[in-house]
Amino acid sequence: MEETDREAVATAVQRVAGMLQRPDQLDKVEQYRRREARKKASVEARLKAAIQSQLDGVRTGLSQLHNALGDVKDIQRSLGDVSKDWRQSINTIENLKDVKDAVVQHSQLAAAVENLKNIFSVPEIVQEAHGLIEQAELLQAHRKLMDLECSRDDLMYEQYRMDVKNTHDMNLIRNYFGEVQNLSEELAKQLWMVLQRSLLTVRRDPTMVVSVVRIIEREEKIDRRMLDRKKQTAFIPPGRPKKWKEKMFEVLEGTVSTRIEGSQSDTRESDKMWLVRLLEITRKYVQDDLIVVKNLMIQCFPPNYDILNKFFTLYHKALSVRIEELASEDLEANEIVSLLTWVLNTYKSAEMMGHPELISEMDVNSMGPLLPKEVVDQLLSKYIQIFTSNITGWLRKALETDKKDWKKDTEPEADQDGYYQTTLPAIVFQMFEQNLQVAAQIDEIFKQEVLRLCLKQMTSFLIRYREEAIAYKEDHMRDRQHPQCYVQYMIAIINNCQTFKESISSLKKKYSKTEFNENDAAINSTLDSVAKDGCVYLLDEVFMDLEQHLNELMTKKWLTGSNAVDTICVTIEDYFNDFAKIKKPYNKEMTFEAHRRVVIEYIKAVMQKRIAFKNPDERKEGAERMIKEAEQFKFLFRKLSAGLGEDTDRLCDTIVALAEVFKLTDPTLLYLEVSTLVSKYPDIREDHVLALLAVRGDANREMKQMIIETLNQNKPLSTVNIQPVFRDIVVPTMTVTKLLK
């Protein structure tokens, strides 16, 4: 207590010190004293109330303990009285054992009396029941079976109650009613037969199906009652529980499986379309059966059976098993597509499970896939392998067929616009189109994969196409008389390249969502190479015929009067009558290249120094002839380039520019003329200038050297936009020293 008092005093001192920290607070001492007095009074009041409450609780507890003590004493006296009475009644209970046995015996005899009629009439009732089963009176037959089973079960139950260990009497009852079990099994067989034919029976006689369901429901109720009694007494009659409802669904499952498996009547050996036929028959069977279940069968079953969903599940399961069996077979490519199309599209479509009469009762999308994803992926992978192999063979065969056409003595066919062509592009893209249409039936991703594969195979095919075109040209070069229609078929090969481009573009527009594919650049590059090579081969053919006439240019014979250029123009125009059947844009490239090569060959003739003019008259005559022939070439190529938008003058102006060098009469102005030429054609080289001066014939060594040195000092910059003319022209081997002489 003293310690508590000290702590209280110390606390009070601290509170007072906290209140009186400033001199002006001394005026409020009385106010502080009254406030603390009120707090003290309040605390004392609460303490008194709490102590009083505790005292009341203790008083009440003591009173209750006193009452409990009295109750315990009363219970003790009552238990003593009960114990005394129990000891006195033991002898009485032992004397009632005989009464108990009599009661059990009475109960057993009462059960026997109650079933006496059935006991003595078992053979007759069994026989009647068999007759009713044969007459399809299943409900009546089951009623008699129930009566017999009830009599047997009651007798066995009473015997079980009287003496559990008396197996002799139990076996006696079981054997006496032995035919009842056989009757039950026979009735069950009849029920299962009706259920196996239920989809047909329900259309003709739905009451038969209803009877079967009622019998099964009765048996289910008896099963439940027997199981409940087993929990109480541990007794269960023989053959229980029958579980006929569970067996019913097993029978229906077997029926559905048999119906699905039995729909195949053809094999690949007897009919190549066996799988398509099988899938169509299966689709028809399943759809018809489920509509029957929805419209008729559902009325024969209680709602809790949910029979429509049960049949949906059974058919889905049976189909899944059957489809997996088909998928495991060695299917061909078209069979894989047929199977996957049916599984991924047809199955859940309005043609089958999504039929308008079924969709309202069943969510098709809630059903799992018919085939596991890994099986679908395996089939797709297998199809891709087969397709890759097949398409390689198809393309090779198509190319071989096309090659045979190249050697024909008749011209190739022309399209509606008159352009030569062969059937190769049509065959190839018809093949692609067919496979893409098939792939599109499966899904978008697979279609894109097949398209990618087609384009990839196209890249490899075009490389072989180019090689065969080269071989075709080389064979012709060995004997230019064969094949007779070499030019026409080479034109067709060129045109095929443009047709391939157009077909690929059309194919991608129709089947692809992407604008660009990694194979596009390779395909276009190869096609352009084949077409350009073909154009070069055709021009090679032309210039081989022109070689003799080109060799006459810039010679003495040419100067004195030659028809070489006339012949060249006539020959080119004649060839271009066939070349007009080349498609755009290759016809424009062909015309430009022919024009360029003619000019190049003409300039080569100049640079080869086949002639050296001896006097101004020859130079004038030669220059005028060159200008005239340049005009002939301009006229020719304007005619050939009509509508193509080609500038035909610039190339021919090169010949005119060279002629101006020869035409110049004042040698002192030669440097200016040559400078003008070099400024127009920056690709002209020193050897070209020297060759020109050599042909002119009047430039001495000092003049040549001065012109070359001055040109080298004032060499013009090359212009990117100017098409080079002299770059590829080689001057015959001769040292610069000799040219300077």
XYZ file of C-alpha atoms in Angstrom:
741
model
C 0.000 0.000 0.000
C 2.798 2.338 0.916
C 4.394 1.833 -2.489
C 1.074 2.598 -4.146
C 0.629 5.731 -2.066
C 4.097 6.929 -3.035
C 3.407 6.362 -6.733
C 0.106 8.249 -6.417
C 1.781 11.192 -4.669
C 4.531 11.299 -7.313
C 1.948 11.290 -10.084
C -0.006 14.074 -8.387
C 3.135 16.161 -8.011
C 3.892 15.763 -11.717
C 0.314 16.831 -12.653
C 0.478 19.883 -10.389
C 3.906 20.806 -11.782
C 2.496 20.532 -15.279
C -0.397 22.860 -14.404
C 1.743 25.552 -12.644
C 4.615 26.115 -15.025
C 3.978 29.916 -15.467
C 3.290 32.631 -12.835
C -0.040 33.590 -14.395
C -1.339 30.050 -13.802
C -1.317 30.669 -9.976
C -4.500 32.702 -10.426
C -6.249 29.518 -11.613
C -5.292 27.325 -8.628
C -8.811 27.395 -7.209
C -10.244 26.489 -10.621
C -7.802 23.575 -10.925
C -8.676 22.380 -7.402
C -12.422 22.311 -8.163
C -11.859 20.457 -11.472
C -9.697 17.797 -9.811
C -12.250 17.440 -7.012
C -14.974 16.750 -9.588
C -12.782 14.129 -11.307
C -12.049 12.465 -7.982
C -15.735 12.317 -7.119
C -16.523 10.815 -10.524
C -13.854 8.112 -10.185
C -15.002 7.219 -6.658
C -18.601 6.863 -7.895
C -17.552 4.498 -10.697
C -15.483 2.418 -8.266
C -18.396 2.065 -5.903
C -20.703 0.998 -8.733
C -18.202 -1.606 -9.979
C -17.677 -3.051 -6.509
C -21.432 -3.236 -5.949
C -21.904 -5.067 -9.263
C -19.199 -7.584 -8.354
C -20.821 -8.212 -4.977
C -24.221 -8.818 -6.578
C -22.641 -11.323 -8.994
C -20.960 -13.223 -6.182
C -24.263 -13.340 -4.238
C -26.115 -14.736 -7.255
C -23.394 -17.341 -7.907
C -23.509 -18.588 -4.338
C -27.305 -18.964 -4.550
C -27.032 -21.011 -7.787
C -24.342 -23.268 -6.306
C -26.603 -23.939 -3.349
C -29.498 -24.934 -5.661
C -27.180 -27.147 -7.796
C -26.069 -29.002 -4.672
C -29.696 -29.808 -3.903
C -30.340 -31.062 -7.451
C -27.274 -33.337 -7.346
C -28.534 -34.911 -4.127
C -31.983 -35.543 -5.696
C -30.365 -37.196 -8.783
C -28.239 -39.371 -6.548
C -31.358 -40.630 -4.717
C -33.132 -41.313 -8.088
C -30.178 -43.296 -9.476
C -30.186 -45.399 -6.358
C -33.896 -46.199 -6.845
C -33.294 -47.113 -10.560
C -30.433 -49.426 -9.663
C -32.589 -51.176 -7.074
C -35.460 -51.648 -9.579
C -33.074 -52.966 -12.317
C -31.631 -55.615 -10.019
C -35.138 -56.726 -9.165
C -36.225 -56.990 -12.903
C -33.324 -59.123 -14.243
C -35.126 -62.359 -13.550
C -38.295 -61.036 -15.232
C -36.419 -60.238 -18.512
C -34.957 -63.745 -18.640
C -38.447 -65.200 -18.274
C -39.640 -63.172 -21.392
C -37.122 -64.881 -23.810
C -39.706 -67.458 -24.787
C -42.176 -64.695 -25.573
C -39.609 -63.006 -27.840
C -38.995 -66.236 -29.760
C -42.722 -66.684 -30.149
C -43.068 -63.178 -31.559
C -40.319 -63.793 -34.159
C -41.871 -67.134 -35.093
C -45.263 -65.482 -35.367
C -43.850 -62.804 -37.665
C -42.240 -65.455 -39.879
C -45.436 -67.495 -40.043
C -47.444 -64.358 -40.772
C -45.151 -63.608 -43.734
C -45.543 -67.191 -44.945
C -49.350 -67.004 -44.636
C -49.366 -63.652 -46.453
C -47.322 -65.096 -49.362
C -48.937 -68.518 -49.198
C -50.683 -68.104 -52.531
C -47.439 -67.161 -54.290
C -45.462 -69.869 -52.522
C -47.705 -72.668 -53.771
C -48.118 -71.084 -57.246
C -44.480 -70.267 -58.082
C -44.234 -72.602 -61.136
C -47.598 -71.427 -62.530
C -46.800 -67.725 -62.025
C -43.376 -68.148 -63.610
C -44.949 -69.871 -66.602
C -47.573 -67.140 -66.953
C -44.868 -64.507 -66.761
C -42.892 -66.211 -69.538
C -46.015 -66.202 -71.673
C -46.571 -62.512 -71.039
C -42.964 -61.779 -72.012
C -43.428 -63.644 -75.266
C -46.592 -61.615 -75.909
C -44.638 -58.409 -75.213
C -46.869 -57.682 -72.188
C -43.852 -56.549 -70.272
C -45.583 -54.518 -67.556
C -47.821 -57.446 -66.551
C -44.903 -59.856 -66.642
C -42.926 -57.532 -64.422
C -45.851 -57.272 -61.963
C -45.810 -61.048 -61.508
C -42.020 -60.997 -61.177
C -42.312 -58.335 -58.487
C -44.886 -60.426 -56.563
C -42.662 -63.511 -56.647
C -39.557 -61.539 -55.643
C -41.479 -59.848 -52.851
C -42.616 -63.232 -51.444
C -39.108 -64.653 -51.668
C -37.498 -61.598 -50.142
C -39.979 -61.403 -47.252
C -39.477 -65.085 -46.391
C -35.715 -64.785 -46.559
C -35.783 -61.625 -44.461
C -37.864 -63.283 -41.721
C -35.589 -66.313 -41.776
C -32.587 -63.961 -41.554
C -34.143 -62.230 -38.548
C -34.874 -65.507 -36.769
C -31.523 -67.162 -37.346
C -28.751 -65.449 -39.280
C -26.570 -68.553 -39.230
C -29.225 -70.941 -40.561
C -27.949 -71.103 -44.146
C -29.821 -74.357 -44.796
C -33.248 -72.730 -44.637
C -32.003 -69.706 -46.572
C -30.705 -71.938 -49.383
C -33.961 -73.884 -49.291
C -35.957 -70.695 -49.935
C -33.468 -69.517 -52.577
C -33.626 -72.835 -54.447
C -37.425 -72.976 -54.262
C -37.610 -69.554 -55.921
C -34.726 -70.348 -58.311
C -36.856 -69.827 -61.437
C -37.621 -66.299 -60.290
C -34.013 -65.274 -60.966
C -34.166 -66.849 -64.434
C -37.440 -65.020 -65.066
C -35.788 -61.743 -64.056
C -32.894 -62.350 -66.448
C -35.247 -63.220 -69.315
C -37.279 -60.082 -68.733
C -34.067 -58.046 -68.643
C -32.988 -59.509 -71.997
C -36.333 -58.484 -73.461
C -35.923 -54.977 -72.088
C -32.454 -54.654 -73.584
C -33.731 -55.867 -76.958
C -36.412 -53.178 -76.923
C -33.834 -50.544 -75.988
C -31.478 -51.714 -78.733
C -34.256 -51.085 -81.243
C -35.651 -48.094 -79.372
C -34.943 -45.563 -82.176
C -37.118 -47.640 -84.511
C -39.611 -48.828 -81.880
C -40.378 -45.313 -80.653
C -41.617 -44.386 -84.138
C -44.024 -47.353 -84.381
C -44.964 -48.107 -80.779
C -43.689 -45.569 -78.247
C -45.757 -47.265 -75.500
C -43.335 -50.184 -75.608
C -40.438 -47.869 -74.769
C -42.534 -46.239 -72.031
C -43.237 -49.685 -70.538
C -39.525 -50.502 -70.458
C -38.737 -47.206 -68.731
C -41.529 -47.773 -66.154
C -40.191 -51.233 -65.359
C -36.684 -49.848 -64.903
C -38.032 -47.097 -62.645
C -39.851 -49.712 -60.505
C -36.674 -51.719 -60.141
C -34.718 -48.595 -59.209
C -37.193 -47.865 -56.395
C -36.945 -51.436 -55.125
C -33.137 -51.214 -55.268
C -33.193 -48.063 -53.163
C -35.588 -49.625 -50.630
C -33.471 -52.762 -50.331
C -30.288 -50.747 -49.875
C -31.921 -48.653 -47.155
C -32.990 -51.849 -45.322
C -29.491 -53.244 -45.686
C -28.122 -50.234 -43.812
C -30.463 -51.068 -40.904
C -30.418 -54.895 -40.905
C -27.414 -55.885 -43.089
C -29.794 -58.107 -45.117
C -29.907 -57.824 -48.929
C -31.996 -60.140 -51.142
C -30.222 -62.152 -53.868
C -29.752 -60.268 -57.159
C -30.005 -56.847 -55.518
C -29.248 -54.154 -56.475
C -30.114 -54.942 -60.083
C -28.929 -51.494 -61.355
C -31.125 -51.752 -64.430
C -30.982 -47.996 -65.056
C -27.200 -48.144 -65.256
C -27.451 -51.196 -67.501
C -29.983 -49.366 -69.697
C -27.465 -46.608 -70.485
C -24.793 -49.239 -71.184
C -27.163 -50.889 -73.674
C -27.964 -47.532 -75.310
C -24.235 -46.761 -75.531
C -23.596 -50.120 -77.194
C -26.489 -49.516 -79.568
C -25.137 -46.122 -80.605
C -21.613 -47.515 -81.067
C -22.931 -50.392 -83.196
C -24.959 -47.988 -85.321
C -21.911 -45.754 -85.924
C -19.556 -48.657 -86.650
C -22.090 -50.434 -88.878
C -22.510 -47.518 -91.267
C -19.437 -48.476 -93.356
C -20.357 -50.579 -96.361
C -17.495 -49.751 -98.768
C -13.711 -49.979 -98.700
C -11.022 -48.094 -100.614
C -10.598 -51.110 -102.911
C -14.269 -51.106 -103.929
C -14.860 -47.340 -103.967
C -12.265 -44.549 -103.957
C -14.861 -42.256 -102.385
C -15.510 -44.710 -99.540
C -14.635 -42.237 -96.783
C -16.782 -39.430 -98.193
C -19.676 -41.879 -98.508
C -19.106 -43.197 -94.980
C -19.000 -39.719 -93.447
C -22.155 -38.658 -95.273
C -24.039 -41.781 -94.164
C -22.839 -41.236 -90.596
C -23.919 -37.589 -90.696
C -27.376 -38.568 -91.928
C -27.799 -41.331 -89.341
C -26.711 -39.175 -86.417
C -28.838 -36.209 -87.417
C -31.966 -38.325 -88.013
C -31.498 -40.288 -84.792
C -31.076 -37.191 -82.623
C -34.138 -35.552 -84.178
C -36.116 -38.715 -83.332
C -34.786 -38.558 -79.763
C -35.728 -34.886 -79.489
C -39.236 -35.260 -80.947
C -40.287 -38.733 -79.736
C -37.875 -40.426 -77.353
C -37.744 -37.524 -74.905
C -41.473 -38.033 -74.186
C -40.897 -41.636 -73.116
C -38.406 -40.856 -70.340
C -38.771 -38.941 -67.066
C -37.250 -35.409 -67.143
C -34.547 -36.356 -64.636
C -33.112 -38.813 -67.189
C -32.135 -35.819 -69.423
C -32.291 -38.325 -72.257
C -31.544 -35.865 -75.088
C -28.266 -34.752 -73.546
C -27.466 -38.390 -72.778
C -27.892 -39.306 -76.442
C -25.845 -36.286 -77.509
C -23.064 -37.471 -75.225
C -23.327 -41.091 -76.397
C -23.193 -40.141 -80.074
C -20.332 -37.708 -79.472
C -18.351 -40.378 -77.622
C -19.040 -43.088 -80.232
C -18.165 -40.743 -83.095
C -14.962 -39.682 -81.363
C -13.853 -43.314 -81.020
C -14.767 -44.109 -84.629
C -13.093 -40.989 -86.044
C -9.903 -41.749 -84.102
C -9.931 -45.255 -85.613
C -10.273 -43.760 -89.095
C -7.524 -41.224 -88.364
C -5.137 -44.021 -87.388
C -5.544 -45.696 -90.795
C -3.166 -45.054 -93.691
C -5.241 -42.290 -95.262
C -4.524 -40.623 -98.565
C -4.285 -36.832 -98.889
C -7.853 -36.313 -100.144
C -9.152 -38.637 -97.413
C -7.333 -36.646 -94.718
C -8.959 -33.455 -95.999
C -12.398 -35.082 -96.138
C -12.020 -36.353 -92.577
C -10.740 -33.059 -91.142
C -13.367 -31.021 -92.989
C -16.067 -33.263 -91.547
C -14.597 -33.109 -88.028
C -13.807 -29.386 -87.889
C -16.684 -27.958 -89.929
C -19.496 -30.336 -90.820
C -19.871 -31.875 -87.345
C -20.952 -28.682 -85.560
C -22.668 -27.108 -88.577
C -26.397 -26.850 -89.287
C -26.040 -29.997 -91.387
C -25.427 -32.096 -88.283
C -25.220 -31.253 -84.583
C -26.131 -27.626 -85.219
C -29.381 -28.540 -86.974
C -32.178 -26.009 -86.202
C -34.246 -28.697 -84.478
C -31.319 -29.637 -82.216
C -29.539 -26.351 -81.571
C -32.382 -25.087 -79.357
C -31.909 -28.057 -77.015
C -28.146 -28.436 -77.029
C -25.140 -26.109 -77.020
C -22.935 -27.597 -79.709
C -19.921 -25.592 -78.578
C -20.072 -27.112 -75.109
C -19.088 -30.476 -76.560
C -15.397 -31.226 -76.704
C -13.546 -31.794 -79.982
C -14.126 -35.042 -81.843
C -10.404 -35.439 -82.341
C -7.688 -34.390 -79.884
C -5.610 -31.477 -81.100
C -2.484 -33.625 -81.332
C -4.292 -36.073 -83.674
C -5.514 -33.163 -85.837
C -1.969 -31.789 -85.950
C -0.610 -35.220 -86.938
C -3.146 -35.472 -89.779
C -2.342 -31.972 -90.997
C 1.369 -32.733 -90.869
C 0.820 -35.970 -92.780
C -1.262 -34.118 -95.387
C 1.484 -31.513 -95.830
C 4.054 -34.283 -96.374
C 1.869 -36.064 -98.930
C 0.916 -32.785 -100.607
C 4.549 -31.703 -100.852
C 5.484 -34.991 -102.475
C 2.466 -34.932 -104.786
C 2.850 -31.336 -105.882
C 6.521 -31.882 -106.690
C 5.522 -34.794 -108.908
C 2.627 -32.890 -110.465
C 4.825 -29.916 -111.323
C 7.527 -32.131 -112.758
C 4.979 -33.977 -114.893
C 3.384 -30.701 -116.054
C 6.785 -29.343 -117.076
C 7.654 -32.546 -118.934
C 4.368 -32.318 -120.833
C 5.040 -28.673 -121.660
C 8.558 -29.505 -122.887
C 7.116 -32.017 -125.339
C 4.901 -29.275 -126.755
C 7.962 -27.059 -127.337
C 9.205 -29.503 -129.972
C 5.987 -29.563 -131.981
C 5.919 -28.425 -135.591
C 2.762 -26.397 -134.999
C 2.619 -22.990 -133.363
C 1.453 -22.740 -129.752
C -2.060 -21.636 -128.960
C -2.838 -17.946 -128.533
C -5.050 -16.376 -125.884
C -8.012 -14.111 -126.645
C -5.617 -11.191 -127.226
C -3.472 -13.142 -129.672
C -0.488 -13.700 -127.344
C 1.258 -17.053 -127.634
C 0.988 -19.275 -124.568
C 1.164 -22.879 -123.423
C -1.130 -24.678 -121.003
C 1.500 -24.874 -118.260
C 0.366 -21.861 -116.135
C -3.271 -22.958 -116.325
C -2.391 -26.510 -115.274
C -0.158 -25.367 -112.421
C -2.602 -22.851 -110.990
C -5.602 -25.083 -111.452
C -3.686 -27.569 -109.329
C -2.932 -24.885 -106.712
C -6.510 -23.612 -106.784
C -7.976 -27.050 -106.187
C -5.719 -27.724 -103.217
C -6.355 -24.295 -101.721
C -10.107 -24.746 -102.049
C -9.758 -28.040 -100.216
C -7.519 -26.479 -97.544
C -9.976 -23.606 -97.065
C -12.607 -26.149 -96.033
C -10.507 -27.035 -92.980
C -9.553 -23.655 -91.533
C -7.842 -20.345 -92.312
C -4.489 -21.242 -90.751
C -4.197 -24.459 -92.747
C -5.169 -22.625 -95.946
C -2.361 -20.126 -95.365
C 0.083 -22.977 -94.760
C -0.909 -24.682 -98.044
C -0.605 -21.354 -99.898
C 2.853 -20.806 -98.416
C 3.846 -24.304 -99.486
C 2.474 -23.736 -103.009
C 4.512 -20.559 -103.374
C 7.590 -22.277 -101.988
C 7.207 -25.116 -104.479
C 6.613 -22.515 -107.187
C 10.028 -21.011 -106.432
C 11.762 -24.374 -106.935
C 9.649 -25.135 -110.005
C 10.562 -21.845 -111.697
C 14.259 -22.573 -111.236
C 13.738 -25.860 -113.112
C 11.638 -23.966 -115.673
C 14.516 -21.587 -116.305
C 16.975 -24.478 -116.639
C 14.708 -26.193 -119.178
C 14.374 -22.947 -121.171
C 18.166 -22.677 -121.301
C 18.452 -26.313 -122.393
C 15.768 -25.675 -125.051
C 17.813 -22.772 -126.439
C 21.040 -24.777 -126.392
C 19.415 -27.668 -128.259
C 18.195 -25.228 -130.885
C 21.640 -23.662 -131.246
C 23.074 -27.077 -132.131
C 20.626 -27.322 -135.041
C 18.823 -24.105 -135.835
C 16.427 -25.874 -138.176
C 14.796 -27.657 -135.228
C 12.414 -27.227 -133.664
C 10.645 -25.383 -136.424
C 8.561 -23.247 -134.046
C 11.421 -22.372 -131.704
C 10.727 -18.615 -131.856
C 6.996 -19.022 -131.231
C 7.478 -21.360 -128.248
C 10.181 -19.127 -126.763
C 7.652 -16.291 -126.983
C 5.144 -18.540 -125.214
C 7.722 -19.214 -122.476
C 8.192 -15.457 -122.013
C 4.428 -14.882 -121.938
C 4.010 -17.692 -119.417
C 6.164 -15.682 -117.011
C 3.685 -12.821 -117.069
C 0.789 -15.263 -116.760
C 2.487 -16.837 -113.740
C 2.820 -13.395 -112.148
C -0.824 -12.554 -112.750
C -1.969 -15.951 -111.473
C 0.125 -15.675 -108.305
C -1.276 -12.212 -107.655
C -4.815 -13.470 -108.195
C -4.188 -16.472 -105.962
C -2.820 -14.335 -103.140
C -5.633 -11.824 -103.427
C -8.150 -14.639 -103.115
C -6.535 -16.784 -100.436
C -4.031 -14.640 -98.524
C -4.477 -11.849 -95.998
C -0.880 -10.690 -96.262
C 0.393 -8.509 -99.085
C 3.964 -9.780 -99.082
C 5.449 -13.234 -98.693
C 9.077 -14.249 -98.311
C 8.769 -16.220 -101.566
C 7.404 -13.270 -103.582
C 10.741 -11.616 -104.300
C 12.352 -14.912 -105.307
C 9.426 -15.827 -107.583
C 9.311 -12.431 -109.303
C 13.076 -12.362 -109.705
C 13.131 -15.839 -111.263
C 10.220 -15.050 -113.578
C 11.883 -11.843 -114.730
C 15.120 -13.748 -115.300
C 13.363 -16.413 -117.390
C 11.550 -13.755 -119.438
C 14.641 -11.616 -119.967
C 16.696 -14.674 -120.868
C 13.989 -15.607 -123.370
C 14.130 -12.127 -124.896
C 17.924 -12.390 -125.164
C 17.637 -15.831 -126.816
C 15.189 -14.457 -129.376
C 17.417 -11.491 -130.141
C 20.371 -13.851 -130.438
C 18.336 -15.667 -133.063
C 17.672 -12.401 -134.877
C 21.266 -11.216 -134.812
C 22.578 -14.576 -135.935
C 20.518 -14.033 -139.099
C 21.799 -10.446 -139.306
C 25.452 -11.305 -138.705
C 26.386 -11.336 -142.386
C 24.725 -7.992 -143.014
C 26.138 -6.399 -139.878
C 29.595 -7.430 -141.048
C 29.065 -5.400 -144.251
C 28.634 -2.167 -142.309
C 31.464 0.379 -142.510
C 33.256 -1.543 -145.258
C 34.268 -0.627 -148.794
C 31.238 -2.525 -150.081
C 28.988 -0.543 -147.734
C 30.523 2.735 -148.867
C 30.128 1.978 -152.569
C 26.497 0.935 -152.142
C 25.095 -1.857 -149.964
C 21.612 -2.869 -148.968
C 22.786 -4.225 -145.636
C 20.730 -1.798 -143.494
C 17.656 -2.323 -145.664
C 17.983 -6.051 -145.136
C 18.586 -5.563 -141.414
C 15.421 -3.452 -141.078
C 13.306 -5.893 -143.096
C 14.595 -8.859 -141.115
C 13.963 -7.185 -137.753
C 10.480 -6.123 -138.793
C 9.730 -9.641 -139.943
C 10.830 -11.104 -136.616
C 8.848 -8.470 -134.761
C 5.694 -9.666 -136.448
C 6.099 -12.672 -134.157
C 7.516 -10.620 -131.285
C 4.320 -8.550 -131.302
C 2.775 -11.556 -129.601
C 4.926 -11.012 -126.513
C 2.981 -9.659 -123.556
C 3.649 -6.432 -121.729
C 5.961 -5.412 -120.164
C 8.335 -7.803 -121.910
C 7.399 -6.609 -125.398
C 8.627 -3.108 -124.481
C 11.863 -4.507 -123.040
C 12.254 -6.647 -126.148
C 11.856 -3.664 -128.484
C 14.241 -1.501 -126.476
C 16.856 -4.242 -126.315
C 16.606 -4.896 -130.071
C 16.998 -1.176 -130.738
C 19.973 -0.945 -128.397
C 21.707 -3.975 -129.906
C 21.267 -2.684 -133.464
C 22.862 0.622 -132.509
C 25.614 -1.132 -130.521
C 26.392 -3.426 -133.477
C 26.500 -0.416 -135.769
C 28.890 1.425 -133.431
C 30.993 -1.730 -133.119
C 31.305 -1.757 -136.911
C 32.680 1.796 -136.690
C 35.055 0.946 -133.859
C 36.419 -2.114 -135.637
C 38.017 0.249 -138.226
C 36.876 -1.828 -141.172
C 37.385 1.244 -143.338
C 39.534 4.377 -143.217
C 38.255 7.293 -145.287
C 40.890 8.512 -147.693
C 39.535 11.937 -148.599
C 36.839 14.459 -147.694
C 34.459 13.070 -150.309
C 34.539 9.603 -148.806
C 34.113 11.062 -145.334
C 31.132 13.097 -146.497
C 29.582 10.181 -148.344
C 30.122 7.838 -145.401
C 28.728 10.360 -142.902
C 25.644 11.007 -145.000
C 25.082 7.296 -145.379
C 25.364 6.849 -141.602
C 22.826 9.654 -141.012
C 20.461 8.138 -143.552
C 20.727 4.707 -142.002
C 20.209 6.205 -138.527
C 16.960 7.677 -139.834
C 15.987 4.253 -141.201
C 16.531 2.747 -137.755
C 14.558 5.578 -136.154
C 11.654 4.992 -138.509
C 11.749 1.251 -137.911
C 11.799 1.435 -134.131
C 9.239 4.217 -133.971
C 6.981 1.839 -135.832
C 7.822 -1.097 -133.572
C 7.532 1.015 -130.400
C 4.186 2.547 -131.244
C 2.104 2.609 -128.059
C 4.990 1.470 -125.844
C 6.188 4.961 -124.886
C 9.837 4.363 -125.821
C 12.243 7.148 -126.830
C 13.577 5.775 -130.119
C 15.625 8.802 -131.168
C 18.376 9.019 -128.571
C 20.083 5.731 -129.412
C 20.020 6.429 -133.158
C 21.318 9.924 -132.470
C 24.538 8.268 -131.331
C 25.137 7.134 -134.921
C 24.385 10.659 -136.116
C 26.854 12.091 -133.580
C 29.577 9.761 -134.890
C 28.714 10.749 -138.447
C 29.165 14.401 -137.521
C 32.753 13.630 -136.528
C 33.356 12.119 -139.947
C 31.446 14.840 -141.781
C 33.543 17.700 -140.409
C 35.618 19.260 -143.193
C 37.891 21.501 -141.138
C 40.342 19.346 -139.161
C 41.167 22.270 -136.875
C 37.624 22.042 -135.479
C 37.906 18.308 -134.901
C 38.695 18.767 -131.194
C 35.489 20.729 -130.663
C 33.413 18.079 -132.437
C 34.989 15.292 -130.428
C 34.468 17.283 -127.186
C 30.802 17.673 -128.044
C 30.559 13.923 -128.629
C 32.249 13.132 -125.306
C 30.010 15.561 -123.405
C 26.919 13.838 -124.820
C 28.218 10.337 -124.062
C 30.384 10.415 -120.915
C 31.006 6.661 -121.094
C 33.072 7.019 -124.300
C 36.671 5.984 -123.703
C 40.028 7.012 -125.110
C 40.260 3.966 -127.373
C 36.833 4.825 -128.828
C 38.022 8.345 -129.737
C 41.213 7.012 -131.277
C 39.274 4.464 -133.310
C 36.977 7.227 -134.617
C 39.954 9.330 -135.618
C 41.534 6.307 -137.297
C 38.381 5.743 -139.388
C 38.267 9.462 -140.283
C 41.771 9.022 -141.712
C 43.059 12.586 -141.745
C 44.196 13.132 -138.160
C 47.967 13.001 -137.723
C 49.780 11.738 -134.656
C 50.183 15.142 -133.038
C 46.493 16.000 -133.494
C 45.376 12.682 -132.031
C 47.706 13.128 -129.072
C 46.584 16.690 -128.492
C 42.892 15.733 -128.620
C 43.389 12.827 -126.195
C 45.444 14.873 -123.732
C 42.960 17.751 -123.796
C 40.017 15.389 -123.315
C 41.746 13.733 -120.379
C 42.264 17.132 -118.751
C 38.644 18.165 -119.274
C 36.954 14.814 -118.806
C 33.225 15.353 -118.137
C 31.541 13.844 -115.075
C 29.372 10.839 -115.806
C 25.647 11.434 -115.627
C 23.686 8.775 -113.802
C 20.466 9.274 -115.787
C 22.139 8.844 -119.197
C 21.916 5.292 -120.543
C 25.487 4.113 -121.346
C 26.122 3.294 -124.992
C 29.884 2.874 -125.367
C 30.539 1.085 -122.077
C 30.147 -2.440 -123.482
C 31.762 -1.724 -126.891
C 35.214 -3.207 -127.129
C 37.716 -1.769 -129.606
C 39.779 -4.490 -131.321
C 43.079 -5.072 -129.563
C 45.624 -2.508 -130.696
C 48.025 -0.509 -128.658
C 47.362 3.169 -128.118
C 50.731 3.888 -129.735
C 49.575 2.336 -132.994
C 46.308 4.262 -132.862
C 48.212 7.485 -132.345
C 50.229 6.984 -135.511
